[in-house]
Amino acid sequence: VPYAGQTLTVAATAVGLILPAIIPNKAILSLETGQIRFWLHGADPTSTVGHLMEIGETRILESPEEIKGFKAIRTGTSSGVLTYRFEM
């Protein structure tokens, strides 16, 4: 069941997803612009360390722990725009 959707700008400082009061079970992420790096365990990635996500990619986070632990940062000078939605 779709729960909520948002857009997040991923800039030069690591950021996490904007979470609702009840943490969902699943999140679907799509990167619209600007390559990013991310971690799923709550640590801050850097512009050179972390999982790489390319423009146009979609990722699925499949647990509340991954959703809460998601942190991302841009890799270059262009900020990433990440569109995501939660599912319960």
mmCIF file with all atom_site columns, C-alpha atoms in Angstrom:
data_model
loop_
_atom_site.group_PDB
_atom_site.id
_atom_site.type_symbol
_atom_site.label_atom_id
_atom_site.label_alt_id
_atom_site.label_comp_id
_atom_site.label_asym_id
_atom_site.label_entity_id
_atom_site.label_seq_id
_atom_site.pdbx_PDB_ins_code
_atom_site.Cartn_x
_atom_site.Cartn_y
_atom_site.Cartn_z
_atom_site.occupancy
_atom_site.B_iso_or_equiv
_atom_site.pdbx_formal_charge
_atom_site.auth_seq_id
_atom_site.auth_comp_id
_atom_site.auth_asym_id
_atom_site.auth_atom_id
_atom_site.pdbx_PDB_model_num
ATOM 1  C CA . VAL A 1 1  ? 0.000  0.000  0.000   1.00 0.00 ? 1  VAL A CA 1
ATOM 2  C CA . PRO A 1 2  ? 1.610  3.307  -1.041  1.00 0.00 ? 2  PRO A CA 1
ATOM 3  C CA . TYR A 1 3  ? 2.037  5.566  1.976   1.00 0.00 ? 3  TYR A CA 1
ATOM 4  C CA . ALA A 1 4  ? 3.778  8.821  1.112   1.00 0.00 ? 4  ALA A CA 1
ATOM 5  C CA . GLY A 1 5  ? 6.049  10.294 -1.525  1.00 0.00 ? 5  GLY A CA 1
ATOM 6  C CA . GLN A 1 6  ? 8.615  13.059 -1.389  1.00 0.00 ? 6  GLN A CA 1
ATOM 7  C CA . THR A 1 7  ? 11.526 14.663 -3.199  1.00 0.00 ? 7  THR A CA 1
ATOM 8  C CA . LEU A 1 8  ? 14.868 15.162 -1.482  1.00 0.00 ? 8  LEU A CA 1
ATOM 9  C CA . THR A 1 9  ? 17.764 17.309 -2.670  1.00 0.00 ? 9  THR A CA 1
ATOM 10 C CA . VAL A 1 10 ? 21.077 15.553 -2.019  1.00 0.00 ? 10 VAL A CA 1
ATOM 11 C CA . ALA A 1 11 ? 23.818 18.187 -1.754  1.00 0.00 ? 11 ALA A CA 1
ATOM 12 C CA . ALA A 1 12 ? 27.324 18.465 -0.256  1.00 0.00 ? 12 ALA A CA 1
ATOM 13 C CA . THR A 1 13 ? 26.235 17.390 3.260   1.00 0.00 ? 13 THR A CA 1
ATOM 14 C CA . ALA A 1 14 ? 24.968 13.846 3.900   1.00 0.00 ? 14 ALA A CA 1
ATOM 15 C CA . VAL A 1 15 ? 21.191 13.645 4.400   1.00 0.00 ? 15 VAL A CA 1
ATOM 16 C CA . GLY A 1 16 ? 18.665 10.957 5.243   1.00 0.00 ? 16 GLY A CA 1
ATOM 17 C CA . LEU A 1 17 ? 15.121 10.401 4.058   1.00 0.00 ? 17 LEU A CA 1
ATOM 18 C CA . ILE A 1 18 ? 12.349 12.495 5.604   1.00 0.00 ? 18 ILE A CA 1
ATOM 19 C CA . LEU A 1 19 ? 10.502 9.883  7.646   1.00 0.00 ? 19 LEU A CA 1
ATOM 20 C CA . PRO A 1 20 ? 6.847  9.703  8.638   1.00 0.00 ? 20 PRO A CA 1
ATOM 21 C CA . ALA A 1 21 ? 5.836  9.012  12.253  1.00 0.00 ? 21 ALA A CA 1
ATOM 22 C CA . ILE A 1 22 ? 5.392  5.303  11.479  1.00 0.00 ? 22 ILE A CA 1
ATOM 23 C CA . ILE A 1 23 ? 8.461  3.855  9.760   1.00 0.00 ? 23 ILE A CA 1
ATOM 24 C CA . PRO A 1 24 ? 7.361  2.015  6.602   1.00 0.00 ? 24 PRO A CA 1
ATOM 25 C CA . ASN A 1 25 ? 8.520  -1.434 5.488   1.00 0.00 ? 25 ASN A CA 1
ATOM 26 C CA . LYS A 1 26 ? 9.653  -0.451 2.006   1.00 0.00 ? 26 LYS A CA 1
ATOM 27 C CA . ALA A 1 27 ? 10.920 2.584  0.087   1.00 0.00 ? 27 ALA A CA 1
ATOM 28 C CA . ILE A 1 28 ? 11.307 2.998  -3.660  1.00 0.00 ? 28 ILE A CA 1
ATOM 29 C CA . LEU A 1 29 ? 13.960 5.569  -4.626  1.00 0.00 ? 29 LEU A CA 1
ATOM 30 C CA . SER A 1 30 ? 14.577 7.106  -8.066  1.00 0.00 ? 30 SER A CA 1
ATOM 31 C CA . LEU A 1 31 ? 17.480 9.425  -8.785  1.00 0.00 ? 31 LEU A CA 1
ATOM 32 C CA . GLU A 1 32 ? 16.393 12.193 -11.163 1.00 0.00 ? 32 GLU A CA 1
ATOM 33 C CA . THR A 1 33 ? 19.560 14.333 -11.358 1.00 0.00 ? 33 THR A CA 1
ATOM 34 C CA . GLY A 1 34 ? 23.117 14.399 -9.986  1.00 0.00 ? 34 GLY A CA 1
ATOM 35 C CA . GLN A 1 35 ? 25.033 11.208 -9.163  1.00 0.00 ? 35 GLN A CA 1
ATOM 36 C CA . ILE A 1 36 ? 25.086 10.332 -5.426  1.00 0.00 ? 36 ILE A CA 1
ATOM 37 C CA . ARG A 1 37 ? 26.690 7.903  -2.983  1.00 0.00 ? 37 ARG A CA 1
ATOM 38 C CA . PHE A 1 38 ? 24.814 6.316  -0.093  1.00 0.00 ? 38 PHE A CA 1
ATOM 39 C CA . TRP A 1 39 ? 25.021 3.975  2.894   1.00 0.00 ? 39 TRP A CA 1
ATOM 40 C CA . LEU A 1 40 ? 22.206 2.008  4.523   1.00 0.00 ? 40 LEU A CA 1
ATOM 41 C CA . HIS A 1 41 ? 23.674 1.656  8.030   1.00 0.00 ? 41 HIS A CA 1
ATOM 42 C CA . GLY A 1 42 ? 23.398 5.262  9.191   1.00 0.00 ? 42 GLY A CA 1
ATOM 43 C CA . ALA A 1 43 ? 26.992 6.365  8.614   1.00 0.00 ? 43 ALA A CA 1
ATOM 44 C CA . ASP A 1 44 ? 27.685 9.415  6.482   1.00 0.00 ? 44 ASP A CA 1
ATOM 45 C CA . PRO A 1 45 ? 28.966 8.582  2.996   1.00 0.00 ? 45 PRO A CA 1
ATOM 46 C CA . THR A 1 46 ? 31.460 10.868 1.273   1.00 0.00 ? 46 THR A CA 1
ATOM 47 C CA . SER A 1 47 ? 31.637 12.007 -2.321  1.00 0.00 ? 47 SER A CA 1
ATOM 48 C CA . THR A 1 48 ? 34.034 9.097  -2.986  1.00 0.00 ? 48 THR A CA 1
ATOM 49 C CA . VAL A 1 49 ? 32.951 6.398  -0.487  1.00 0.00 ? 49 VAL A CA 1
ATOM 50 C CA . GLY A 1 50 ? 29.600 4.628  -0.410  1.00 0.00 ? 50 GLY A CA 1
ATOM 51 C CA . HIS A 1 51 ? 27.318 2.813  -2.854  1.00 0.00 ? 51 HIS A CA 1
ATOM 52 C CA . LEU A 1 52 ? 27.118 4.699  -6.144  1.00 0.00 ? 52 LEU A CA 1
ATOM 53 C CA . MET A 1 53 ? 23.715 5.632  -7.597  1.00 0.00 ? 53 MET A CA 1
ATOM 54 C CA . GLU A 1 54 ? 23.546 6.938  -11.148 1.00 0.00 ? 54 GLU A CA 1
ATOM 55 C CA . ILE A 1 55 ? 20.981 9.310  -12.657 1.00 0.00 ? 55 ILE A CA 1
ATOM 56 C CA . GLY A 1 56 ? 17.933 7.318  -13.767 1.00 0.00 ? 56 GLY A CA 1
ATOM 57 C CA . GLU A 1 57 ? 18.507 4.403  -11.358 1.00 0.00 ? 57 GLU A CA 1
ATOM 58 C CA . THR A 1 58 ? 15.831 3.044  -9.047  1.00 0.00 ? 58 THR A CA 1
ATOM 59 C CA . ARG A 1 59 ? 16.612 1.312  -5.748  1.00 0.00 ? 59 ARG A CA 1
ATOM 60 C CA . ILE A 1 60 ? 14.317 -0.468 -3.332  1.00 0.00 ? 60 ILE A CA 1
ATOM 61 C CA . LEU A 1 61 ? 14.934 -0.400 0.419   1.00 0.00 ? 61 LEU A CA 1
ATOM 62 C CA . GLU A 1 62 ? 13.262 -3.464 1.874   1.00 0.00 ? 62 GLU A CA 1
ATOM 63 C CA . SER A 1 63 ? 13.257 -2.940 5.636   1.00 0.00 ? 63 SER A CA 1
ATOM 64 C CA . PRO A 1 64 ? 12.660 -0.233 8.232   1.00 0.00 ? 64 PRO A CA 1
ATOM 65 C CA . GLU A 1 65 ? 16.344 -0.531 9.215   1.00 0.00 ? 65 GLU A CA 1
ATOM 66 C CA . GLU A 1 66 ? 17.535 0.259  5.677   1.00 0.00 ? 66 GLU A CA 1
ATOM 67 C CA . ILE A 1 67 ? 15.077 3.164  5.443   1.00 0.00 ? 67 ILE A CA 1
ATOM 68 C CA . LYS A 1 68 ? 16.185 4.652  8.773   1.00 0.00 ? 68 LYS A CA 1
ATOM 69 C CA . GLY A 1 69 ? 19.871 4.035  7.942   1.00 0.00 ? 69 GLY A CA 1
ATOM 70 C CA . PHE A 1 70 ? 19.804 5.600  4.457   1.00 0.00 ? 70 PHE A CA 1
ATOM 71 C CA . LYS A 1 71 ? 22.194 8.567  4.136   1.00 0.00 ? 71 LYS A CA 1
ATOM 72 C CA . ALA A 1 72 ? 23.279 10.114 0.833   1.00 0.00 ? 72 ALA A CA 1
ATOM 73 C CA . ILE A 1 73 ? 25.617 12.801 -0.519  1.00 0.00 ? 73 ILE A CA 1
ATOM 74 C CA . ARG A 1 74 ? 26.319 14.128 -4.015  1.00 0.00 ? 74 ARG A CA 1
ATOM 75 C CA . THR A 1 75 ? 29.513 13.030 -5.774  1.00 0.00 ? 75 THR A CA 1
ATOM 76 C CA . GLY A 1 76 ? 30.277 16.206 -7.707  1.00 0.00 ? 76 GLY A CA 1
ATOM 77 C CA . THR A 1 77 ? 29.158 19.800 -7.966  1.00 0.00 ? 77 THR A CA 1
ATOM 78 C CA . SER A 1 78 ? 25.584 19.037 -9.082  1.00 0.00 ? 78 SER A CA 1
ATOM 79 C CA . SER A 1 79 ? 23.096 18.145 -6.363  1.00 0.00 ? 79 SER A CA 1
ATOM 80 C CA . GLY A 1 80 ? 21.037 14.994 -6.778  1.00 0.00 ? 80 GLY A CA 1
ATOM 81 C CA . VAL A 1 81 ? 17.263 15.062 -6.734  1.00 0.00 ? 81 VAL A CA 1
ATOM 82 C CA . LEU A 1 82 ? 15.928 11.853 -5.220  1.00 0.00 ? 82 LEU A CA 1
ATOM 83 C CA . THR A 1 83 ? 12.234 11.042 -5.568  1.00 0.00 ? 83 THR A CA 1
ATOM 84 C CA . TYR A 1 84 ? 10.917 8.369  -3.213  1.00 0.00 ? 84 TYR A CA 1
ATOM 85 C CA . ARG A 1 85 ? 7.790  6.821  -1.859  1.00 0.00 ? 85 ARG A CA 1
ATOM 86 C CA . PHE A 1 86 ? 7.113  4.596  1.087   1.00 0.00 ? 86 PHE A CA 1
ATOM 87 C CA . GLU A 1 87 ? 4.987  1.480  1.271   1.00 0.00 ? 87 GLU A CA 1
ATOM 88 C CA . MET A 1 88 ? 3.559  -0.162 4.361   1.00 0.00 ? 88 MET A CA 1
#
